[in-house]
Short mmCIF file of C-alpha atoms in Angstrom, two decimals:
data_model
loop_
_atom_site.label_atom_id
_atom_site.label_comp_id
_atom_site.label_asym_id
_atom_site.label_seq_id
_atom_site.Cartn_x
_atom_site.Cartn_y
_atom_site.Cartn_z
CA MET A 1 -0.96 0.83 6.69
CA LEU A 2 -4.93 -0.10 6.26
CA LYS A 3 -5.38 3.25 7.16
CA LYS A 4 -2.54 4.93 4.69
CA LYS A 5 -3.56 2.70 1.77
CA VAL A 6 -7.15 4.18 1.57
CA ALA A 7 -5.85 7.45 2.27
CA ARG A 8 -3.95 6.94 -1.23
CA GLY A 9 -6.70 5.28 -2.84
CA LEU A 10 -8.87 8.45 -1.80
CA PHE A 11 -5.82 11.01 -2.91
CA TYR A 12 -6.59 8.67 -6.24
CA LEU A 13 -9.44 8.91 -6.79
CA SER A 14 -10.00 12.61 -6.13
CA GLY A 15 -7.16 13.69 -8.52
CA MET A 16 -8.91 11.29 -11.02
CA LEU A 17 -12.68 13.32 -10.15
CA ILE A 18 -10.26 17.14 -9.91
CA LEU A 19 -8.43 16.41 -13.36
CA ALA A 20 -12.21 14.97 -15.14
CA LEU A 21 -13.26 18.28 -13.33
CA GLY A 22 -10.31 20.53 -15.49
CA ILE A 23 -10.54 19.18 -18.89
CA ILE A 24 -14.61 19.85 -19.06
CA LEU A 25 -13.66 23.21 -17.87
CA ASN A 26 -11.23 24.26 -20.37
CA THR A 27 -14.09 22.24 -22.63
CA LYS A 28 -16.92 24.32 -21.97
CA SER A 29 -14.52 27.91 -22.20
CA ALA A 30 -14.54 27.59 -25.83
CA PHE A 31 -10.98 28.86 -26.09
CA GLY A 32 -9.70 25.33 -26.62
CA VAL A 33 -8.54 22.35 -24.87
CA THR A 34 -5.58 20.57 -23.35
CA PRO A 35 -2.98 19.48 -26.09
CA ILE A 36 -3.35 15.59 -25.25
CA ILE A 37 -7.54 15.58 -25.08
CA SER A 38 -7.43 18.52 -27.84
CA ILE A 39 -8.06 15.19 -31.08
CA ALA A 40 -10.84 13.51 -28.96
CA TYR A 41 -12.37 16.66 -28.39
CA CYS A 42 -11.91 17.75 -31.65
CA LEU A 43 -13.33 14.77 -33.52
CA SER A 44 -16.36 14.56 -30.79
CA LEU A 45 -17.09 18.26 -32.07
CA ILE A 46 -16.86 17.66 -36.03
CA HIS A 47 -18.77 14.16 -36.16
CA HIS A 48 -21.58 14.93 -32.98
CA TRP A 49 -19.52 12.49 -31.33
CA ASN A 50 -19.99 11.21 -27.20
CA PHE A 51 -17.01 13.44 -26.03
CA GLY A 52 -16.32 10.81 -23.05
CA ASN A 53 -16.41 7.87 -25.87
CA ALA A 54 -14.34 9.49 -27.91
CA SER A 55 -11.85 10.42 -25.68
CA LEU A 56 -12.61 6.30 -24.44
CA VAL A 57 -11.27 5.14 -27.55
CA MET A 58 -8.00 7.46 -27.84
CA TYR A 59 -7.27 6.91 -24.37
CA ALA A 60 -7.75 2.73 -25.85
CA VAL A 61 -5.63 3.97 -29.26
CA LEU A 62 -2.65 5.39 -26.69
CA ALA A 63 -2.29 2.43 -24.80
CA ALA A 64 -2.24 0.40 -28.17
CA VAL A 65 0.60 2.75 -28.55
CA GLU A 66 2.45 2.65 -25.20
CA PHE A 67 2.46 -1.44 -25.65
CA LEU A 68 4.37 -1.41 -29.32
CA ILE A 69 6.85 0.65 -27.75
CA LYS A 70 7.12 -0.82 -24.25
CA GLY A 71 7.66 -4.50 -26.39
CA ARG A 72 8.53 -7.04 -23.63
CA SER A 73 9.07 -4.29 -20.81
CA PHE A 74 4.37 -4.21 -20.84
CA ARG A 75 3.44 -5.33 -17.33
CA LEU A 76 -0.01 -6.63 -16.90
CA TYR A 77 -0.22 -3.78 -14.17
CA ASP A 78 -0.46 -1.71 -17.33
CA LEU A 79 -3.46 -3.22 -18.58
CA LEU A 80 -5.20 -1.16 -15.92
CA GLN A 81 -5.06 1.94 -18.47
CA ILE A 82 -8.14 0.91 -19.58
CA PRO A 83 -10.55 0.47 -17.02
CA LEU A 84 -9.06 3.67 -15.52
CA SER A 85 -9.38 5.28 -19.14
CA VAL A 86 -13.22 4.05 -18.63
CA VAL A 87 -13.93 5.37 -15.42
CA LEU A 88 -12.27 8.93 -16.28
CA THR A 89 -14.19 9.10 -19.21
CA ARG A 90 -17.80 8.32 -17.37
CA PHE A 91 -16.69 11.26 -14.97
CA PHE A 92 -16.01 13.08 -19.01
CA ASN A 93 -19.60 13.07 -19.25
CA LEU A 94 -21.72 13.10 -15.89
CA PHE A 95 -19.23 17.05 -15.80
CA SER A 96 -20.04 17.65 -19.01
CA ALA A 97 -23.80 16.85 -18.32
CA ILE A 98 -24.05 19.06 -15.12
CA LEU A 99 -21.72 22.02 -16.28
CA PRO A 100 -24.05 24.50 -18.20
CA ASP A 101 -22.62 26.13 -21.26
CA GLU A 102 -21.10 28.90 -21.27
CA HIS A 103 -21.53 31.80 -23.75
CA SER A 104 -20.53 35.56 -22.38
CA LEU A 105 -16.74 36.46 -22.44
CA LEU A 106 -16.20 36.87 -18.19
CA PRO A 107 -17.66 33.38 -16.88
CA ARG A 108 -15.60 31.60 -19.89
CA MET A 109 -12.07 33.52 -18.50
CA ILE A 110 -13.16 32.02 -15.54
CA CYS A 111 -13.60 28.29 -17.18
CA LEU A 112 -10.91 28.53 -18.41
CA VAL A 113 -8.51 30.08 -15.77
CA CYS A 114 -10.47 26.52 -12.90
CA GLY A 115 -10.00 24.60 -15.96
CA ILE A 116 -5.86 24.41 -16.29
CA ALA A 117 -5.23 24.65 -12.24
CA PHE A 118 -7.90 21.68 -11.82
CA THR A 119 -6.65 19.34 -14.38
CA GLY A 120 -2.88 20.46 -13.03
CA ILE A 121 -4.06 19.81 -9.49
CA GLY A 122 -5.70 16.91 -10.81
CA ALA A 123 -2.58 15.25 -12.49
CA ALA A 124 -0.27 16.14 -9.73
CA MET A 125 -2.92 14.04 -7.12
CA ASN A 126 -2.83 11.03 -9.56
CA VAL A 127 1.24 11.48 -10.38
CA ASN A 128 2.24 11.21 -6.15
CA THR A 129 -0.06 7.70 -5.83
CA ARG A 130 2.57 6.13 -7.79
CA LEU A 131 -0.58 3.78 -8.94
CA VAL A 132 -1.99 3.63 -12.25
CA PRO A 133 -1.25 6.76 -14.87
CA ASN A 134 -3.86 7.56 -17.04
CA PRO A 135 -2.54 6.60 -20.75
CA GLY A 136 -1.81 10.24 -21.78
CA ASP A 137 0.70 10.14 -19.24
CA GLY A 138 1.47 6.74 -20.04
CA ILE A 139 2.66 7.10 -23.08
CA VAL A 140 5.01 9.71 -22.63
CA GLN A 141 6.62 7.61 -19.85
CA ALA A 142 7.37 4.77 -22.07
CA ILE A 143 8.48 7.10 -25.08
CA SER A 144 11.04 9.23 -22.70
CA ASP A 145 12.12 5.20 -21.60
CA ARG A 146 12.10 4.30 -25.12
CA THR A 147 14.73 7.54 -26.54
CA GLY A 148 16.66 8.12 -23.30
CA LYS A 149 14.91 11.75 -23.27
CA ARG A 150 13.69 13.81 -19.88
CA MET A 151 9.77 13.39 -19.54
CA GLY A 152 9.53 17.21 -19.47
CA ASN A 153 11.17 17.61 -23.30
CA VAL A 154 9.15 14.30 -24.03
CA LYS A 155 5.86 15.95 -23.03
CA ASN A 156 6.43 19.25 -24.65
CA VAL A 157 6.96 17.32 -28.36
CA PHE A 158 3.98 14.86 -27.72
CA ASP A 159 1.92 17.99 -26.94
CA LEU A 160 3.03 19.75 -30.16
CA ALA A 161 2.51 16.83 -32.01
CA CYS A 162 -1.12 16.42 -30.89
CA VAL A 163 -2.01 19.87 -31.60
CA ALA A 164 -0.66 19.41 -35.04
CA LEU A 165 -2.62 16.51 -35.76
CA THR A 166 -5.95 18.26 -34.02
CA CYS A 167 -5.39 21.54 -36.30
CA LEU A 168 -5.01 19.23 -39.66
CA ILE A 169 -7.99 16.85 -38.45
CA GLY A 170 -10.15 20.84 -38.27
CA PHE A 171 -8.26 22.36 -41.48
CA PHE A 172 -8.81 18.99 -43.90
CA SER A 173 -13.17 18.30 -42.10
CA THR A 174 -13.83 22.02 -41.37
CA ARG A 175 -11.24 24.33 -43.19
CA HIS A 176 -10.53 25.66 -39.96
CA LEU A 177 -9.26 25.09 -36.07
CA VAL A 178 -11.73 23.23 -34.58
CA GLY A 179 -10.94 22.14 -30.10
CA VAL A 180 -7.64 24.48 -29.98
CA GLY A 181 -7.01 27.67 -29.45
CA ILE A 182 -5.73 30.42 -26.49
CA GLY A 183 -6.75 28.05 -24.17
CA THR A 184 -4.79 25.56 -25.68
CA ILE A 185 -1.66 27.41 -25.62
CA ALA A 186 -2.54 28.47 -21.76
CA ALA A 187 -3.04 25.31 -20.86
CA MET A 188 0.21 24.06 -22.13
CA ILE A 189 1.85 27.16 -19.93
CA GLY A 190 -0.26 26.57 -17.28
CA VAL A 191 -0.63 23.34 -16.57
CA GLY A 192 2.96 22.85 -15.71
CA ARG A 193 2.97 25.65 -13.50
CA PHE A 194 0.30 24.39 -11.14
CA ILE A 195 1.39 20.96 -11.10
CA TRP A 196 4.42 22.71 -9.51
CA ILE A 197 2.91 24.99 -7.33
CA TYR A 198 0.71 22.01 -5.90
CA ASN A 199 3.68 20.12 -5.89
CA GLN A 200 5.83 22.41 -3.63
CA LEU A 201 2.62 22.72 -1.54
CA PHE A 202 1.03 19.72 -0.98
CA ARG A 203 3.25 16.97 -2.60
CA GLU A 204 5.44 15.89 1.03
CA LYS A 205 2.26 16.34 2.34
CA GLN A 206 0.45 14.23 0.04
CA LEU A 207 3.33 11.18 0.10
CA ARG A 208 3.48 11.37 4.31
CA ALA A 209 -0.33 11.07 4.50
CA THR A 210 -0.29 7.96 1.96
CA GLY A 211 2.60 6.59 3.28
CA LEU A 212 5.09 6.75 0.64
CA LEU A 213 7.28 8.84 2.55
CA ARG A 214 9.02 8.47 6.22
#
């Protein structure tokens, strides 16, 4: 039992690291980042804020909105999303400092593809541990539960809303798009595909290794 709990924790931590790496690789591609993180990335570019800190503030806002949506169904356990966000955004800063900025086309394309793949794989690993979700997933689940709509549909609408808000912030602040681009569209399509691929190949193995499936 202890071995399976340790495995569950390791999968969760590994998923968080891979997710953070994927998000930062997206930023390094300069083709546009994933929808939920695009707001924080846009603001960090415009105002020269630290990206990890801007993301932490955004995650805190999402957690607060989730609290309002859930109302009495909000659990103290859900508050663990805040320390999770602190750790995740510190990984953002770590990978941002370690990885170089790329300027030529081929390395940027490689960063984009790897970023989308790692984001999907990391997200799948985290979700499959059935522990604390990140606030982006948490608020989508809360909206889905409150409205009775399928989580996938809610996720699509929420992503579009994030991209629309990022576009508005960019246009009003700089008169052009900031933080979104073809990479954002690719992420909206590709991340879900990599989640599906990971789950097809490894979900059952992960659940068995962590004691969540007998």
